Coordinates of C-alpha atoms in Angstrom, one line a residue:
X1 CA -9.8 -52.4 14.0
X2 CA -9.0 -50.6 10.6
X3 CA -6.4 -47.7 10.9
X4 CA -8.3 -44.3 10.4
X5 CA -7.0 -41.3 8.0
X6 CA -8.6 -37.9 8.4
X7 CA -8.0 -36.2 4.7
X8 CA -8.2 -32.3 4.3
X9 CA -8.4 -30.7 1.0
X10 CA -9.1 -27.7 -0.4
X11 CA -12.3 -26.3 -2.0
X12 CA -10.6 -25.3 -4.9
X13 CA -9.7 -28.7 -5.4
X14 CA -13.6 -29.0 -6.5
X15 CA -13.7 -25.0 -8.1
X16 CA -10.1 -23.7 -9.1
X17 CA -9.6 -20.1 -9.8
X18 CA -9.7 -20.2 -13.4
X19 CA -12.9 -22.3 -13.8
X20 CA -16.6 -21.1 -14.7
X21 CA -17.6 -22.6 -11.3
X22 CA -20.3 -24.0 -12.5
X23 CA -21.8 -27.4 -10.9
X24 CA -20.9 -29.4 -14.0
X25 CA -17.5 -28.4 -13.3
X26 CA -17.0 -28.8 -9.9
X27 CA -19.1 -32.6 -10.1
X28 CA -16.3 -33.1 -12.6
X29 CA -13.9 -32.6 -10.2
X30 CA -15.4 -34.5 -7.3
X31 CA -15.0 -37.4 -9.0
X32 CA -11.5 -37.1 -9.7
X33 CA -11.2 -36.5 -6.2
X34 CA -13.3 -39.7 -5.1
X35 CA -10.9 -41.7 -7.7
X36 CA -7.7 -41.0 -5.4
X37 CA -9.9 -40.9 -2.0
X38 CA -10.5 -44.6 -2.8
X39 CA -7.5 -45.6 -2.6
X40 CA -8.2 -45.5 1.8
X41 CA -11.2 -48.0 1.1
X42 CA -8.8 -50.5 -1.4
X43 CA -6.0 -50.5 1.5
X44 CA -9.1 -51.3 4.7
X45 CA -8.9 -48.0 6.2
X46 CA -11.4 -46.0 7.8
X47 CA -11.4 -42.5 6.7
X48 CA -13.1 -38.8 7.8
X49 CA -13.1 -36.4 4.8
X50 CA -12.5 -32.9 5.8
X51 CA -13.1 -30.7 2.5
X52 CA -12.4 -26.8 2.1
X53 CA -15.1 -24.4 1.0
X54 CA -13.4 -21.0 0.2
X55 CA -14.5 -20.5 -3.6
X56 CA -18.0 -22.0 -2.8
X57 CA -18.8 -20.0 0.2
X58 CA -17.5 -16.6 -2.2
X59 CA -19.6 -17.9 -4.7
X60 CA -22.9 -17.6 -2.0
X61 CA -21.6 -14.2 -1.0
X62 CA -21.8 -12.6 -4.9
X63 CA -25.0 -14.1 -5.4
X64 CA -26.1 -12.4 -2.0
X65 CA -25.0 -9.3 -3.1
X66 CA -26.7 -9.5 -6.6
X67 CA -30.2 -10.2 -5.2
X68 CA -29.5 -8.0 -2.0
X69 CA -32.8 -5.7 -3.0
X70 CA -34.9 -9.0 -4.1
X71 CA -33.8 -11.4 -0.8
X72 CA -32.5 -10.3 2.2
X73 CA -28.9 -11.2 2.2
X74 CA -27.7 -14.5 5.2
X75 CA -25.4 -14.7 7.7
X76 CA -22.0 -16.0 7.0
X77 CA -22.5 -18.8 9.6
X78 CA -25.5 -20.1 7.7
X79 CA -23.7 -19.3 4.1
X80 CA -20.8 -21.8 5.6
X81 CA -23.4 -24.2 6.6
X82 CA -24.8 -23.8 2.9
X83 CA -21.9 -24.6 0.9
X84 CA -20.5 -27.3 3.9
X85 CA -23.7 -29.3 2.4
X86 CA -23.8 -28.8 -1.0
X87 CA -20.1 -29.9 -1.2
X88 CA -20.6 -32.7 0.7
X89 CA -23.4 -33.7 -1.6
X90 CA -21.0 -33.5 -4.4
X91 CA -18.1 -35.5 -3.0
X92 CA -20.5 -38.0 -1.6
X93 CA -22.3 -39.2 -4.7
X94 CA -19.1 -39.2 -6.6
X95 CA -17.6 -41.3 -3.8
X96 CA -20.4 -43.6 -3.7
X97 CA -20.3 -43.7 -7.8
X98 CA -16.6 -44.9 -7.6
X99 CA -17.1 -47.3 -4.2
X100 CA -19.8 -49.0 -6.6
X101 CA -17.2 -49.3 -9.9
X102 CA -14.7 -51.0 -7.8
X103 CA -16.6 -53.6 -5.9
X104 CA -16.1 -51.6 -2.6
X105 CA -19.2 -52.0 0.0
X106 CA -18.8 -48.9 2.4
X107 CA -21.2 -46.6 3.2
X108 CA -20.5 -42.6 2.7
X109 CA -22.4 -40.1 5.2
X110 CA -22.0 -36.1 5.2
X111 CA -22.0 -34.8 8.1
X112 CA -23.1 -30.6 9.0
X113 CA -20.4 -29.9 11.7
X114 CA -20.7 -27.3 14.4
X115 CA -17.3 -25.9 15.3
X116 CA -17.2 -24.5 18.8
X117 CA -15.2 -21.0 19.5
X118 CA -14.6 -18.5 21.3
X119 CA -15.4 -15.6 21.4
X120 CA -12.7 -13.4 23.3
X121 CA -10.3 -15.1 20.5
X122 CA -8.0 -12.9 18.7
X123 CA -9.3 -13.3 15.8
X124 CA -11.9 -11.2 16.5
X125 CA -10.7 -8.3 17.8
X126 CA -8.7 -8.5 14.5
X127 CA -10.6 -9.6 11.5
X128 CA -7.9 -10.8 8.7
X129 CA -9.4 -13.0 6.6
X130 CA -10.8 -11.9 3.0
X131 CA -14.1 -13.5 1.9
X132 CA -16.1 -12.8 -1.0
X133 CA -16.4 -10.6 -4.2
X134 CA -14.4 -7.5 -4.9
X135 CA -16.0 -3.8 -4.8
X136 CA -15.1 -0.4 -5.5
X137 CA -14.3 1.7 -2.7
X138 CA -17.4 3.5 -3.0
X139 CA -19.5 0.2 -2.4
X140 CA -16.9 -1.2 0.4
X141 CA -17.7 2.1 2.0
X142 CA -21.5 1.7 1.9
X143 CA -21.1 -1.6 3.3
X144 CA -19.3 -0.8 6.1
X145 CA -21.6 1.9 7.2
X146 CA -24.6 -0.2 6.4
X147 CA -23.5 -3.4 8.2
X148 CA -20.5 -2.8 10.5
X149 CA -18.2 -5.3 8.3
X150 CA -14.6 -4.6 8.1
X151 CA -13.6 -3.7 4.4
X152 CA -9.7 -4.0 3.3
X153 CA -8.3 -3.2 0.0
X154 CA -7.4 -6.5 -1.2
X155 CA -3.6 -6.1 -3.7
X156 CA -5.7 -3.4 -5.9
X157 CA -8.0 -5.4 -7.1
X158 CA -10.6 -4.0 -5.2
X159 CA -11.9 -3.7 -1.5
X160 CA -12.8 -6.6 0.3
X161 CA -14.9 -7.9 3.5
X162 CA -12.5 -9.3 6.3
X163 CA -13.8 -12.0 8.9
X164 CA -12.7 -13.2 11.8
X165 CA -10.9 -16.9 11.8
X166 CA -10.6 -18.4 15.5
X167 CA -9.3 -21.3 16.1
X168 CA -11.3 -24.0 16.5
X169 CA -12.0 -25.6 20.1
X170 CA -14.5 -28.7 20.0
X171 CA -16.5 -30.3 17.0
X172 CA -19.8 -31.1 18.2
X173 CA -21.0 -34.4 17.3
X174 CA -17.9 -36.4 17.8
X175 CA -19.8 -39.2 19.5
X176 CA -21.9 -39.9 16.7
X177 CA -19.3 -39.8 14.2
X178 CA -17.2 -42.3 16.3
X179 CA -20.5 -44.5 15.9
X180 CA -20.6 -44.3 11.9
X181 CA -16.7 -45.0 11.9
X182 CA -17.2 -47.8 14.2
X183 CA -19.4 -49.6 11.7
X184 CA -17.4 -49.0 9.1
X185 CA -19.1 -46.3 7.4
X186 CA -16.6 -43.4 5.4
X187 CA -17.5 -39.9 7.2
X188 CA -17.2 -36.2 5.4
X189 CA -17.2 -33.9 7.9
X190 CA -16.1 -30.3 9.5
X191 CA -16.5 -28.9 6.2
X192 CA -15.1 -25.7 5.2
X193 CA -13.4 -26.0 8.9
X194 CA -17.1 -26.5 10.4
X195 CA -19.9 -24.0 10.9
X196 CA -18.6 -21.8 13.4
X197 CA -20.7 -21.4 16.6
X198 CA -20.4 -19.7 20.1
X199 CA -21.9 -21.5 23.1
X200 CA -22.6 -20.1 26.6
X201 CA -24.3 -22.0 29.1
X202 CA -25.0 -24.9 27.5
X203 CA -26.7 -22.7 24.8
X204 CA -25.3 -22.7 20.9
X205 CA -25.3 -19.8 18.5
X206 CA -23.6 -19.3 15.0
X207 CA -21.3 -16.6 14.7
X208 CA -20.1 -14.3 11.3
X209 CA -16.6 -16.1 10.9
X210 CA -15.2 -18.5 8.9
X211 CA -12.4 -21.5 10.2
X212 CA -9.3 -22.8 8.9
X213 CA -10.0 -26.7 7.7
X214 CA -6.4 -27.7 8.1
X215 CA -7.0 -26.5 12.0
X216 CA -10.4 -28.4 12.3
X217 CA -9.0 -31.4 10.3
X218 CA -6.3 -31.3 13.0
X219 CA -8.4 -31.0 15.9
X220 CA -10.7 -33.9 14.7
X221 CA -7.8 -36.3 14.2
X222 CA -7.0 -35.4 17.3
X223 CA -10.2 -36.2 19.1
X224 CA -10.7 -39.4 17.2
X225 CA -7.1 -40.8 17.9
X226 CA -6.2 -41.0 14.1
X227 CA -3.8 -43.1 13.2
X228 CA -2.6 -40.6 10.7
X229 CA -3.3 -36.7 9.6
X230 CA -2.9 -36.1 5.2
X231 CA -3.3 -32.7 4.4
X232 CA -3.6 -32.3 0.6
X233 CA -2.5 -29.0 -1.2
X234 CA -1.2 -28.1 -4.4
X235 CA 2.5 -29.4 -4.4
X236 CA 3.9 -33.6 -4.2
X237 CA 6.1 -32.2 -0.9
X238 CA 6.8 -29.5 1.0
X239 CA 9.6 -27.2 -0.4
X240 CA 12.0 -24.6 1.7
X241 CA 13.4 -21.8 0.1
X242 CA 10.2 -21.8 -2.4
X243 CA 10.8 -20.3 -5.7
X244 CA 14.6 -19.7 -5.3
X245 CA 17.6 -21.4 -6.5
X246 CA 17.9 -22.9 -3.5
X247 CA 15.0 -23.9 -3.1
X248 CA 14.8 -27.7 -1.8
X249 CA 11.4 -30.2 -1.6
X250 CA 11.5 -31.8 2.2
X251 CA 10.3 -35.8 2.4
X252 CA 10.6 -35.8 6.1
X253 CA 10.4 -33.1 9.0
X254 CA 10.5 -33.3 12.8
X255 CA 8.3 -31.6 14.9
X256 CA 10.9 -29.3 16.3
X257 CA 12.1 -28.6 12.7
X258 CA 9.1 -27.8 11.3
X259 CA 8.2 -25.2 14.0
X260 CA 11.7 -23.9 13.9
X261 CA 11.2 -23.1 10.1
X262 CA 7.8 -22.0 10.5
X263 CA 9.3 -19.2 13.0
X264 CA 12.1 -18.2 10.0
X265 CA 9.2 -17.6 7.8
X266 CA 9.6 -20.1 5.7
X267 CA 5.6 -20.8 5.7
X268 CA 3.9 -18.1 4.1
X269 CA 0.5 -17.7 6.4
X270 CA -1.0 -17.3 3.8
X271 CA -0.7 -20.9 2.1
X272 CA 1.6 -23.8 3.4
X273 CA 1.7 -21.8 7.0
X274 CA -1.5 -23.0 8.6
X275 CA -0.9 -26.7 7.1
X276 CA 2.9 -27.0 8.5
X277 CA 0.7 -25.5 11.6
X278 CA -1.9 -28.5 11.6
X279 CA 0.0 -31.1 11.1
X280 CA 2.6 -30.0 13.9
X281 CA -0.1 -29.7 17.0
X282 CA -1.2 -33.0 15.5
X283 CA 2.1 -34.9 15.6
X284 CA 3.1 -33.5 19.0
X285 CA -0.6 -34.3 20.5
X286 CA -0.7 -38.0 19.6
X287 CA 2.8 -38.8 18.5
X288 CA 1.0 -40.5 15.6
X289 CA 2.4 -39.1 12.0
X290 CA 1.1 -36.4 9.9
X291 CA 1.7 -35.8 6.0
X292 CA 1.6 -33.2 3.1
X293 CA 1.3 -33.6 -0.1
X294 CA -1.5 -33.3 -3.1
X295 CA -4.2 -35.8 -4.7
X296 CA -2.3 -37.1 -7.9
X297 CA 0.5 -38.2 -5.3
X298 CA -1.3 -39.7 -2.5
X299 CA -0.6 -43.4 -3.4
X300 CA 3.0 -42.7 -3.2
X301 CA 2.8 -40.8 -0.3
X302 CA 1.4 -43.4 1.8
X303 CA 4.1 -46.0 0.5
X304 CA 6.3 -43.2 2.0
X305 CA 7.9 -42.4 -1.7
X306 CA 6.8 -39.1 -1.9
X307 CA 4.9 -36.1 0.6
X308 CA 6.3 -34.5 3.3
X309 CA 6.0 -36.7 6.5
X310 CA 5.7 -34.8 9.3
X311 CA 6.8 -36.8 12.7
X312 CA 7.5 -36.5 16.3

């Protein structure tokens, strides 16, 4: 049996903050992506892709609110479920493209992923998580009236709509997905941490709220006894004391370390909080190793010459 890697990257790895965000763009960057994704099917291993969708799924929301008096805007469930297939599409074809350049004879298959939460989480009782375009206050204010959603002013830039962002429990499908891995087939799944759904007696509903995909990437590699968790972000290796003179990048971490620092603050929640997070519930599950680092680096991290390696 081929070792198994379960990847998680961000969506702005495919549409960065400074881009147009147009589809040219973010094809563009799928296939730089699938260049350094490859490097799981040159070295025989299996692989479960588990993209982000932040800057996609804001994307949908403008365009809702544009056309709100033409179309009748969606649900943020379905708007996940949106964007968790059109960036799959994207990655797919480019990894098929570069599978078919280097002689490699693996299929790719995208997966839509239901996430399963629940509901008397605290997450939402206490909506935190901004999604979507700015408005003035005057708009946030209609909106909140009009549709019950929570509005924050978001570092004066404007007001924003808040979400819940449970943790995930179960992904649904697991089964099948163990059946596409099993014949060798490389899997994209829990997309944008996985369309979020309730489910009460056997009966399954989507519910407004988005999930973190470092969490769901977790929780998959966990369920499919990965051999190994990469979470990809925006630095080579984790660094404490960021942005001070002291500041210090760290190649390897213990479990009890990692929380330790996490509790100091060291991890903004914000950014590398939720990843050091991830990767720790992963480690200490399955005793199997976890590591950080970003795209351009991932050769060398899994020759152990560079990332943060996160271990029990």
């Amino acid at each position: 049996m081929r070792p198994l890697a379960v990847v998680a990257f961000g969506g702005n790895a495919l549409l960065g903050p400074d881009d147009d965000g147009t589809v040219a763009e973010q094809r563009l960057r799928a296939e730089a992506a699938a260049y350094w994704l490859a490097e799981f099917a040159r070295r025989d291993h299996d692989m479960v892709i588990v993209h982000g969708n932040g800057p996609q799924v804001g994307q949908v929301l403008i365009q809702m609110e544009e056309a709100a008096t033409k179309i009748p805007p969606s649900t943020l469930d379905v708007a996940v479920a949106a964007t968790e297939g059109s960036v799959g599409f994207l990655l797919e074809t480019a990894l098929r493209n570069r599978f078919a350049l280097a002689g490699i004879a693996r299929e790719v298959v995208t997966l839509l992923s239901l996430v399963v939460v629940d509901r008397e989480d605290a997450g939402f009782a206490n909506p935190s998580k901004p999604v979507g375009p700015f408005f003035p206050r005057s708009r946030a204010e209609m909106l909140e009236r009009e549709h019950g959603w929570p509005m924050i002013e978001d570092s004066g830039r404007g007001w924003r709509r808040v979400v819940a962002s449970p943790r995930p429990l179960e992904v649904l499908g697991v089964p099948a997905l163990r059946d596409l891995l099993a014949h060798g087939h490389v899997v994209i799944a829990g997309g944008g941490g996985g369309i979020p759904v309730l489910r009460d007696s056997g009966v399954v509903c989507g519910v407004e709220a988005v999930i973190d995909k470092d969490r769901t990437a977790a929780l998959l590699a966990r369920e499919l006894r990965a051999d190994l968790l990469i979470i990809l972000t925006g630095v080579p290796q984790v660094v404490k004391n960021f942005g001070k003179k002291s500041a210090r990048p760290l190649p390897r971490l213990s479990v009890r370390e990692a929380r330790r620092l996490l509790a100091e603050g060291q991890f903004p929640p914000g950014s590398m909080g939720p990843k050091i997070e991830a990767a720790a519930d992963f480690v200490e599950a399955t005793q199997k190793p976890a590591v950080i680092t970003d795209i351009e680096h991932l050769p060398e991290a899994l020759d152990r010459r560079n990332g943060t390696w996160l271990v029990a």
